[in-house]
Amino acid sequence: MTAQLNQTQWEMLSAYLDGRGSRAERKRTETWLERDASASEALRALENTRAVLRAVRQRRAPRNFRLTTEMVKTPTWFPAFNILRASSALAAVALAALLVADYFPFVYLKDAQSAAAAVEMTTATMQKTFEPGQAMIITWGGMPAMGGYGKGGGGGGDAAVMGVGGGAAEPGVVVAPALGAPMAEGPAIQPPLQSTRAAEIVPTPLEGFEPLLGVRPAAERGKIIAASAELTTLHQPKTSPISNSSFIILLVGVAFSCALAAWLLYRRLPAWLRVR
Amino acid sequence: MGQEHPYNEETLLSAARQGDMDAFNQIVLAYQDQVFNVAYRIVLDEDAASDAAQNAFIAAYRKLHFFQGGSFRAWLLRITTNLCLDELRRLKRHPVQPLEPTDAQGEEDMENARWLADPQASPEERVMQRELENAVRHCVEELPADFRTVVVLVDMQGMDYEETASAVGKPLGTVKSRLARARERLQDCLRGFGELLPSAFRLKGEGRNDSTA
């Protein structure tokens, strides 16, 4: 009858048989063996099993395994395998970086930089268009009729600043792209606003808090105000020659092709080159 | 060919690292039986074991710069066991069917003629060895590869726990646990052979019909 031992007890007996374990563990095992006859019987059976295994004679090697120069040569195409493997890894890393840049907050850094450039451009434009002392209205956030620049207006909605000059100064209106709207890309790119007419200076009588809030008069809302002829082309969102999605597809293709080629070559490698 | 120099592993390994293949081949001769036996007990096929042993020596020669000291035997057997386990995984994915039906008894006799060619072995010893080999091979074959590797290294190759842990790349506790479970399973399996085992290895009171509860 085989003693019914649990895993821990089997391990205790196995270690005891090999003279392993601390003094305390061996003492515990000996106490257990003295008290439990079935444990003693299990130890005897275990000892017999070990004796059977040890009694099996070693086989002689069927041939001589001495090495020759030819045997230890690396295949001539092995460098190609390493290059393909490295290329697939690099392409995968570049792909991951591109995806992270596209879908995580880091991308807003790009937007902030675009917005700063837009402000700078608009300031330069305004300086060209208006004489010193002349008041002007700058509308940010775009007007509904103009459509969206790139991915659409962000910013804080219609926020406008009205500067009022003194005395007979008349405010002008300048349309600038929305803060926060990326300028470099986007499918809905508006054509540059140009006009041969002279700038229309739209007087905007002060009404309540509107000037302070920078909200345009109700009568002017929703209208497109023609820009000055001197206005150069409004800052047009740039489109990069190759969009992010094209890069991603390219990198996926490169990574997959290199990985597949490397895997096919790996299968042809001799076992001694594959082993860890 | 010159004088025979006593085997000095350190010196030979140093020379082999410098590219002296003859020095490394002396190490091959010293270890080839052991490496082949370990490979054979794991993959359970002589041809596959030969290939694994040859690849193990080639890999060891090419990666000698990774050996930083300690037990060279454990390091070499680690390469061997890794190769054998890779081969077992490959065979599992692509099982090989023999072209002709094998005659197990005839094959066993052929093998006995080769590896039991010991002029000092009596006929009784040869019979006993054949019986043992049959029983052990059958039972070891039923063990999972991880358990099989540990019991082969400890109980059949006489390695200690630390060397075995190094050879299989696992912690000492894992080796102890796997060894205990492997021995338990082997004991149950060998018990089933009963009288087929040499009498010296039969437990008292065991008969052919004795089976575990």
Coordinates of C-alpha atoms in Angstrom, one line a residue:
Chain A
M1 CA 0.0 0.0 0.0
T2 CA 1.4 3.3 -1.0
A3 CA 1.5 6.0 1.8
Q4 CA -0.8 8.9 0.9
L5 CA 1.5 11.9 1.3
N6 CA 1.0 15.4 0.3
Q7 CA 3.4 17.4 -1.8
T8 CA 5.2 19.0 1.1
Q9 CA 5.8 15.6 2.7
W10 CA 7.2 14.2 -0.5
E11 CA 9.6 17.1 -0.7
M12 CA 10.6 16.5 2.9
L13 CA 11.4 12.9 2.3
S14 CA 13.1 13.5 -1.0
A15 CA 15.4 16.2 0.5
Y16 CA 16.0 14.0 3.6
L17 CA 17.1 11.1 1.3
D18 CA 19.7 13.4 -0.4
G19 CA 21.0 14.7 2.9
R20 CA 19.6 18.2 2.2
G21 CA 17.8 20.6 4.4
S22 CA 18.7 22.4 7.6
R23 CA 19.4 20.6 10.9
A24 CA 16.0 21.6 12.2
E25 CA 14.2 20.3 9.1
R26 CA 16.1 17.0 9.3
K27 CA 15.2 16.7 13.0
R28 CA 11.5 17.3 12.2
T29 CA 11.6 14.7 9.4
E30 CA 13.2 12.1 11.7
T31 CA 10.6 12.7 14.4
W32 CA 7.9 12.3 11.8
L33 CA 9.5 9.0 10.5
E34 CA 9.7 7.6 14.0
R35 CA 6.0 8.3 14.7
D36 CA 4.6 7.4 11.3
A37 CA 5.2 3.9 9.9
S38 CA 3.7 4.7 6.6
A39 CA 6.2 7.6 6.2
S40 CA 9.1 5.2 6.9
E41 CA 7.7 2.9 4.2
A42 CA 7.4 5.8 1.8
L43 CA 11.1 6.7 2.4
R44 CA 12.2 3.1 1.8
A45 CA 10.3 3.1 -1.5
L46 CA 11.8 6.4 -2.5
E47 CA 15.2 5.1 -1.8
N48 CA 14.6 2.1 -3.9
T49 CA 13.4 4.3 -6.8
R50 CA 16.6 6.3 -6.6
A51 CA 18.6 3.1 -6.6
V52 CA 16.9 1.9 -9.7
L53 CA 17.7 5.1 -11.5
R54 CA 21.3 5.1 -10.4
A55 CA 21.7 1.5 -11.5
V56 CA 20.9 2.2 -15.1
R57 CA 24.2 2.1 -16.9
Q58 CA 25.5 5.1 -18.9
R59 CA 25.3 4.6 -22.6
R60 CA 28.4 5.2 -24.7
A61 CA 28.3 8.0 -27.2
P62 CA 27.5 6.4 -30.6
R63 CA 30.2 8.4 -32.3
N64 CA 32.9 10.9 -31.8
F65 CA 31.7 14.5 -31.3
R66 CA 35.0 16.2 -32.0
L67 CA 34.6 19.6 -33.8
T68 CA 36.0 20.6 -37.2
T69 CA 36.5 24.0 -38.6
E70 CA 33.7 23.4 -41.0
M71 CA 31.2 22.6 -38.3
V72 CA 31.7 25.9 -36.3
K73 CA 31.5 28.2 -39.3
T74 CA 28.6 30.7 -39.2
P75 CA 26.4 30.7 -42.3
T76 CA 27.4 33.4 -44.8
W77 CA 23.9 35.0 -44.6
F78 CA 23.9 35.3 -40.8
P79 CA 24.8 39.1 -40.9
A80 CA 21.7 39.6 -43.1
F81 CA 19.6 38.0 -40.4
N82 CA 21.0 40.3 -37.7
I83 CA 20.3 43.4 -39.9
L84 CA 16.7 42.3 -40.6
R85 CA 16.2 41.6 -36.9
A86 CA 17.5 45.0 -35.9
S87 CA 15.6 46.8 -38.7
S88 CA 12.3 45.2 -37.6
A89 CA 13.0 46.2 -34.0
L90 CA 13.9 49.8 -35.0
A91 CA 10.8 50.2 -37.2
A92 CA 8.6 48.9 -34.4
V93 CA 10.1 51.4 -31.9
A94 CA 9.6 54.2 -34.4
L95 CA 6.1 53.1 -35.0
A96 CA 5.4 53.1 -31.2
A97 CA 6.9 56.5 -30.8
L98 CA 4.8 57.9 -33.7
L99 CA 1.6 56.4 -32.3
V100 CA 2.4 57.9 -28.8
A101 CA 3.0 61.3 -30.3
D102 CA -0.2 61.1 -32.2
Y103 CA -2.6 60.1 -29.5
F104 CA -1.2 61.3 -26.3
P105 CA -1.0 64.8 -24.7
F106 CA 2.4 65.5 -26.0
V107 CA 0.8 66.4 -29.2
Y108 CA -0.6 69.7 -27.7
L109 CA 3.0 71.0 -27.5
K110 CA 2.7 71.1 -31.2
D111 CA -0.5 73.0 -31.1
A112 CA 0.9 75.6 -28.7
Q113 CA 3.8 76.2 -30.9
S114 CA 1.5 76.7 -33.9
A115 CA -0.7 79.1 -32.0
A116 CA 2.3 81.1 -31.0
A117 CA 3.4 81.3 -34.6
A118 CA -0.1 82.4 -35.6
V119 CA -0.2 85.2 -33.1
E120 CA 3.2 86.4 -34.3
M121 CA 2.0 86.3 -37.9
T122 CA -1.2 88.1 -37.1
T123 CA 0.6 90.8 -35.2
A124 CA 2.9 91.4 -38.1
T125 CA -0.1 91.5 -40.4
M126 CA -1.9 94.0 -38.2
Q127 CA 1.0 96.3 -38.0
K128 CA 1.2 96.3 -41.8
T129 CA -2.5 97.0 -42.2
F130 CA -3.3 99.6 -39.7
E131 CA -1.7 102.9 -39.0
P132 CA -0.5 103.7 -35.5
G133 CA -3.2 104.9 -33.3
Q134 CA -5.9 103.3 -35.3
A135 CA -8.0 101.0 -33.3
M136 CA -8.7 97.5 -34.5
I137 CA -10.8 94.5 -33.6
I138 CA -9.2 91.2 -33.6
T139 CA -11.6 88.3 -33.7
W140 CA -10.2 84.9 -32.5
G141 CA -12.0 81.6 -32.7
G142 CA -13.2 82.0 -36.3
M143 CA -16.6 82.9 -37.5
P144 CA -19.1 80.2 -38.4
A145 CA -19.3 81.2 -42.0
M146 CA -15.6 80.8 -42.5
G147 CA -15.6 77.1 -41.7
G148 CA -12.8 75.5 -39.7
Y149 CA -9.2 75.7 -40.0
G150 CA -7.6 72.3 -39.8
K151 CA -9.3 70.4 -37.1
G152 CA -11.7 73.1 -36.1
G153 CA -11.7 76.0 -33.7
G154 CA -10.7 75.5 -30.2
G155 CA -9.8 78.3 -28.0
G156 CA -12.2 80.1 -25.9
G157 CA -14.9 80.8 -28.3
D158 CA -15.4 84.2 -29.7
A159 CA -13.1 86.3 -27.8
A160 CA -12.2 89.5 -29.4
V161 CA -10.2 92.4 -28.2
M162 CA -11.2 95.8 -29.2
G163 CA -8.8 98.6 -28.9
V164 CA -10.3 101.9 -29.1
G165 CA -8.3 104.8 -30.1
G166 CA -8.9 108.2 -29.1
G167 CA -11.0 110.8 -30.7
A168 CA -11.6 110.2 -34.4
A169 CA -9.9 106.8 -34.5
E170 CA -11.9 104.2 -36.2
P171 CA -11.6 100.6 -35.4
G172 CA -10.7 98.1 -38.0
V173 CA -11.4 94.4 -38.0
V174 CA -8.9 91.7 -38.5
V175 CA -9.7 88.1 -38.7
A176 CA -7.1 85.8 -37.3
P177 CA -7.1 82.0 -37.0
A178 CA -8.3 80.5 -33.7
L179 CA -6.0 80.0 -30.9
G180 CA -5.3 76.3 -30.4
A181 CA -6.3 75.3 -33.8
P182 CA -3.4 73.4 -35.4
M183 CA -2.2 75.2 -38.4
A184 CA 0.0 72.7 -40.1
E185 CA -2.6 70.2 -41.2
G186 CA -6.2 69.4 -41.7
P187 CA -8.4 68.5 -44.6
A188 CA -10.6 71.6 -44.6
I189 CA -8.1 74.3 -45.5
Q190 CA -9.7 77.6 -46.4
P191 CA -8.3 79.5 -49.3
P192 CA -6.5 82.6 -48.4
L193 CA -8.7 85.5 -47.8
Q194 CA -7.8 88.2 -50.2
S195 CA -9.6 91.1 -51.6
T196 CA -8.9 93.8 -54.0
R197 CA -11.1 96.2 -52.1
A198 CA -9.7 98.5 -49.6
A199 CA -10.3 97.5 -46.0
E200 CA -13.7 98.2 -44.7
I201 CA -13.5 99.9 -41.4
V202 CA -16.6 99.0 -39.5
P203 CA -17.5 101.4 -36.8
T204 CA -18.5 99.6 -33.8
P205 CA -20.3 101.8 -31.3
L206 CA -19.7 100.8 -27.8
E207 CA -22.6 98.9 -26.5
G208 CA -22.7 97.8 -22.9
F209 CA -20.0 95.4 -22.0
E210 CA -19.4 94.2 -25.5
P211 CA -16.2 96.0 -26.2
L212 CA -14.8 94.9 -22.9
L213 CA -15.7 91.4 -23.5
G214 CA -14.5 91.7 -27.0
V215 CA -17.8 90.5 -28.4
R216 CA -18.6 92.0 -31.8
P217 CA -21.8 93.9 -32.3
A218 CA -24.8 91.8 -33.0
A219 CA -25.3 93.3 -36.4
E220 CA -21.8 92.2 -37.5
R221 CA -21.9 88.7 -36.1
G222 CA -21.8 86.0 -38.7
K223 CA -20.6 88.3 -41.5
I224 CA -17.4 87.9 -43.3
I225 CA -15.4 91.1 -43.2
A226 CA -13.2 91.5 -46.2
A227 CA -9.7 91.8 -45.3
S228 CA -7.4 94.5 -46.5
A229 CA -5.6 94.2 -49.8
E230 CA -2.5 94.8 -47.9
L231 CA -3.1 91.8 -45.8
T232 CA -0.8 89.2 -47.0
T233 CA -2.1 85.7 -47.2
L234 CA -3.5 84.7 -43.9
H235 CA -1.5 82.1 -42.2
Q236 CA -2.4 79.1 -44.0
P237 CA -2.1 75.9 -42.2
K238 CA 0.7 74.0 -43.7
T239 CA 0.3 70.5 -44.9
S240 CA 3.3 68.3 -44.5
P241 CA 4.3 66.5 -47.6
I242 CA 3.8 63.2 -45.8
S243 CA 1.0 62.8 -43.3
N244 CA 1.4 60.9 -40.0
S245 CA -0.9 58.1 -41.2
S246 CA 1.4 57.5 -44.2
F247 CA 4.4 57.2 -41.9
I248 CA 2.6 54.8 -39.7
I249 CA 1.6 52.6 -42.6
L250 CA 5.1 52.7 -44.0
L251 CA 6.6 51.8 -40.6
V252 CA 4.2 48.9 -40.1
G253 CA 5.1 47.6 -43.5
V254 CA 8.8 47.9 -42.8
A255 CA 8.6 46.3 -39.4
F256 CA 6.4 43.4 -40.6
S257 CA 8.5 42.7 -43.7
C258 CA 11.8 42.7 -41.8
A259 CA 10.3 40.6 -39.0
L260 CA 8.9 38.0 -41.4
A261 CA 12.2 37.8 -43.3
A262 CA 14.2 37.5 -40.1
W263 CA 11.8 34.7 -38.9
L264 CA 12.2 32.8 -42.2
L265 CA 16.0 33.0 -41.9
Y266 CA 15.9 32.1 -38.2
R267 CA 14.2 28.8 -39.1
R268 CA 17.2 28.0 -41.3
L269 CA 19.8 28.7 -38.6
P270 CA 21.6 25.7 -37.2
A271 CA 20.4 24.7 -33.8
W272 CA 23.7 25.7 -32.1
L273 CA 23.2 29.3 -33.3
R274 CA 19.6 29.4 -32.0
V275 CA 20.2 28.0 -28.5
R276 CA 20.4 30.4 -25.5
Chain B
M1 CA 51.9 12.6 -31.6
G2 CA 53.8 13.6 -28.5
Q3 CA 53.3 13.0 -24.8
E4 CA 49.9 12.6 -23.2
H5 CA 49.2 15.5 -21.0
P6 CA 47.0 15.1 -18.0
Y7 CA 43.6 16.6 -18.4
N8 CA 43.5 20.1 -17.1
E9 CA 40.2 21.7 -17.8
E10 CA 41.2 25.3 -16.9
T11 CA 44.3 25.2 -19.2
L12 CA 42.3 23.6 -22.0
L13 CA 39.5 26.2 -21.7
S14 CA 41.9 29.0 -21.8
A15 CA 43.5 27.7 -24.9
A16 CA 40.1 27.1 -26.5
R17 CA 39.1 30.7 -25.8
Q18 CA 42.1 31.7 -27.9
G19 CA 40.8 29.6 -30.8
D20 CA 42.6 26.3 -30.1
M21 CA 40.1 23.8 -31.4
D22 CA 42.3 20.8 -30.5
A23 CA 42.2 21.9 -26.9
F24 CA 38.5 22.1 -27.0
N25 CA 38.2 18.7 -28.6
Q26 CA 40.0 17.2 -25.6
I27 CA 37.2 18.6 -23.5
V28 CA 34.7 17.2 -26.0
L29 CA 36.2 13.7 -25.5
A30 CA 36.0 14.0 -21.7
Y31 CA 32.3 15.1 -21.7
Q32 CA 30.7 13.4 -24.8
D33 CA 29.4 10.3 -23.0
Q34 CA 27.7 12.4 -20.3
V35 CA 26.3 15.0 -22.7
F36 CA 25.0 12.2 -25.0
N37 CA 23.4 10.4 -22.1
V38 CA 21.6 13.5 -20.8
A39 CA 20.4 14.3 -24.3
Y40 CA 19.3 10.7 -24.8
R41 CA 17.3 10.6 -21.5
I42 CA 15.6 13.8 -22.3
V43 CA 14.7 13.4 -26.0
L44 CA 14.5 9.5 -25.8
D45 CA 15.8 9.1 -29.3
E46 CA 19.4 8.2 -30.2
D47 CA 19.6 10.2 -33.5
A48 CA 18.1 13.3 -32.0
A49 CA 20.3 12.9 -28.9
S50 CA 23.4 12.7 -31.2
D51 CA 22.4 15.8 -33.0
A52 CA 21.7 17.6 -29.8
A53 CA 25.0 16.6 -28.3
Q54 CA 26.9 17.7 -31.4
N55 CA 25.1 21.1 -31.5
A56 CA 25.8 21.5 -27.7
F57 CA 29.5 21.2 -28.3
I58 CA 29.5 23.5 -31.2
A59 CA 27.4 26.1 -29.3
A60 CA 29.7 25.7 -26.3
Y61 CA 32.8 26.4 -28.4
R62 CA 31.3 29.4 -30.1
K63 CA 30.0 30.9 -26.9
L64 CA 33.0 30.1 -24.7
H65 CA 33.5 33.8 -24.0
F66 CA 30.2 33.7 -22.1
F67 CA 31.5 31.2 -19.6
Q68 CA 32.8 33.2 -16.7
G69 CA 33.8 30.4 -14.4
G70 CA 32.2 28.0 -12.0
S71 CA 31.1 24.5 -13.1
F72 CA 31.8 24.0 -16.8
R73 CA 29.9 20.8 -16.7
A74 CA 26.7 22.6 -15.4
W75 CA 27.2 25.3 -18.1
L76 CA 27.7 22.7 -20.9
L77 CA 24.7 20.6 -19.7
R78 CA 22.6 23.8 -19.6
I79 CA 23.2 24.3 -23.3
T80 CA 22.5 20.6 -23.8
T81 CA 19.2 20.7 -21.9
N82 CA 18.1 23.8 -23.7
L83 CA 18.8 22.2 -27.1
C84 CA 16.9 19.1 -26.0
L85 CA 13.9 21.0 -24.8
D86 CA 13.8 23.0 -28.1
E87 CA 14.0 19.7 -30.0
L88 CA 11.1 18.3 -27.9
R89 CA 9.0 21.4 -28.6
R90 CA 9.8 21.1 -32.3
L91 CA 8.9 17.4 -32.3
K92 CA 5.6 18.3 -30.6
R93 CA 4.7 20.8 -33.3
H94 CA 5.9 18.5 -36.1
P95 CA 5.7 14.9 -34.9
V96 CA 7.8 12.5 -37.0
Q97 CA 6.2 9.2 -38.2
P98 CA 8.7 6.4 -38.8
L99 CA 8.6 5.1 -42.4
E100 CA 8.7 1.5 -41.4
P101 CA 7.0 -0.1 -38.4
T102 CA 9.6 -0.6 -35.8
D103 CA 10.2 -3.9 -34.1
A104 CA 10.7 -2.7 -30.5
Q105 CA 12.3 -5.9 -29.3
G106 CA 14.6 -6.2 -32.3
E107 CA 15.6 -2.6 -31.9
E108 CA 16.2 -3.1 -28.2
D109 CA 18.5 -6.1 -29.0
M110 CA 20.5 -4.0 -31.5
E111 CA 20.9 -1.3 -29.0
N112 CA 21.9 -3.8 -26.3
A113 CA 24.5 -5.2 -28.6
R114 CA 26.1 -1.8 -28.9
W115 CA 26.0 -0.2 -25.6
L116 CA 26.1 -3.3 -23.5
A117 CA 29.3 -4.5 -25.3
D118 CA 31.1 -4.9 -22.0
P119 CA 33.4 -7.9 -22.0
Q120 CA 33.2 -8.0 -18.2
A121 CA 29.4 -8.1 -18.0
S122 CA 28.0 -11.5 -17.3
P123 CA 24.9 -12.7 -19.2
E124 CA 22.9 -12.2 -16.0
E125 CA 24.1 -8.7 -15.8
R126 CA 23.2 -8.0 -19.3
V127 CA 19.7 -9.3 -18.8
M128 CA 19.3 -7.2 -15.7
Q129 CA 20.5 -4.1 -17.5
R130 CA 18.1 -4.7 -20.3
E131 CA 15.2 -5.1 -17.9
L132 CA 16.2 -2.0 -16.0
E133 CA 16.6 0.0 -19.2
N134 CA 13.1 -1.0 -20.4
A135 CA 11.4 -0.1 -17.2
V136 CA 13.3 3.2 -16.6
R137 CA 12.9 4.3 -20.2
H138 CA 9.2 3.7 -20.1
C139 CA 8.7 5.5 -16.9
V140 CA 11.0 8.4 -17.6
E141 CA 9.2 8.9 -21.0
E142 CA 6.0 9.5 -19.2
L143 CA 7.4 12.4 -17.1
P144 CA 6.9 16.0 -18.3
A145 CA 10.1 17.3 -19.9
D146 CA 10.9 19.7 -17.0
F147 CA 10.6 16.9 -14.4
R148 CA 12.5 14.5 -16.6
T149 CA 15.5 16.9 -17.0
V150 CA 15.9 17.3 -13.2
V151 CA 15.7 13.6 -12.4
V152 CA 18.1 12.7 -15.2
L153 CA 20.7 15.2 -13.9
V154 CA 20.4 14.4 -10.2
D155 CA 19.6 10.7 -10.1
M156 CA 21.1 9.5 -13.3
Q157 CA 24.1 11.8 -13.7
G158 CA 24.8 12.3 -10.0
M159 CA 24.8 16.1 -10.0
D160 CA 24.1 17.9 -6.8
Y161 CA 21.1 20.3 -6.4
E162 CA 23.2 23.5 -7.0
E163 CA 24.8 22.2 -10.2
T164 CA 21.4 21.0 -11.4
A165 CA 19.8 24.4 -10.6
S166 CA 22.5 26.0 -12.7
A167 CA 22.1 23.6 -15.5
V168 CA 18.4 24.1 -15.8
G169 CA 18.4 27.8 -15.0
K170 CA 15.9 27.5 -12.2
P171 CA 16.0 28.3 -8.4
L172 CA 17.0 25.6 -5.9
G173 CA 13.5 25.4 -4.5
T174 CA 12.1 24.6 -8.0
V175 CA 14.7 21.9 -8.5
K176 CA 13.8 20.3 -5.1
S177 CA 10.1 20.4 -5.9
R178 CA 10.5 19.0 -9.4
L179 CA 12.8 16.3 -8.2
A180 CA 10.4 15.2 -5.5
R181 CA 7.4 15.1 -7.8
A182 CA 9.4 13.2 -10.5
R183 CA 10.5 10.6 -8.0
E184 CA 7.0 10.2 -6.8
R185 CA 5.7 9.6 -10.3
L186 CA 8.6 7.3 -11.2
Q187 CA 8.0 5.3 -8.0
D188 CA 4.3 4.8 -9.0
C189 CA 5.3 3.8 -12.5
L190 CA 8.1 1.4 -11.5
R191 CA 5.7 -0.2 -9.0
G192 CA 3.6 -1.2 -12.0
F193 CA 6.5 -3.3 -13.4
G194 CA 6.5 -5.4 -10.3
E195 CA 8.2 -8.7 -11.1
L196 CA 9.6 -7.4 -14.3
L197 CA 12.1 -5.4 -12.3
P198 CA 15.3 -7.2 -11.2
S199 CA 14.6 -8.7 -7.8
A200 CA 17.2 -6.5 -6.1
F201 CA 15.0 -3.6 -6.9
R202 CA 11.7 -4.9 -6.0
L203 CA 10.2 -3.7 -2.7
K204 CA 9.2 -6.4 -0.3
G205 CA 5.6 -7.5 -0.5
E206 CA 5.1 -6.1 -4.0
G207 CA 3.5 -8.2 -6.6
R208 CA 2.5 -7.7 -10.3
N209 CA -1.0 -6.7 -9.4
D210 CA 0.0 -4.2 -6.7
S211 CA -1.2 -0.9 -7.7
T212 CA -1.3 2.5 -6.1
A213 CA -4.5 3.5 -4.4

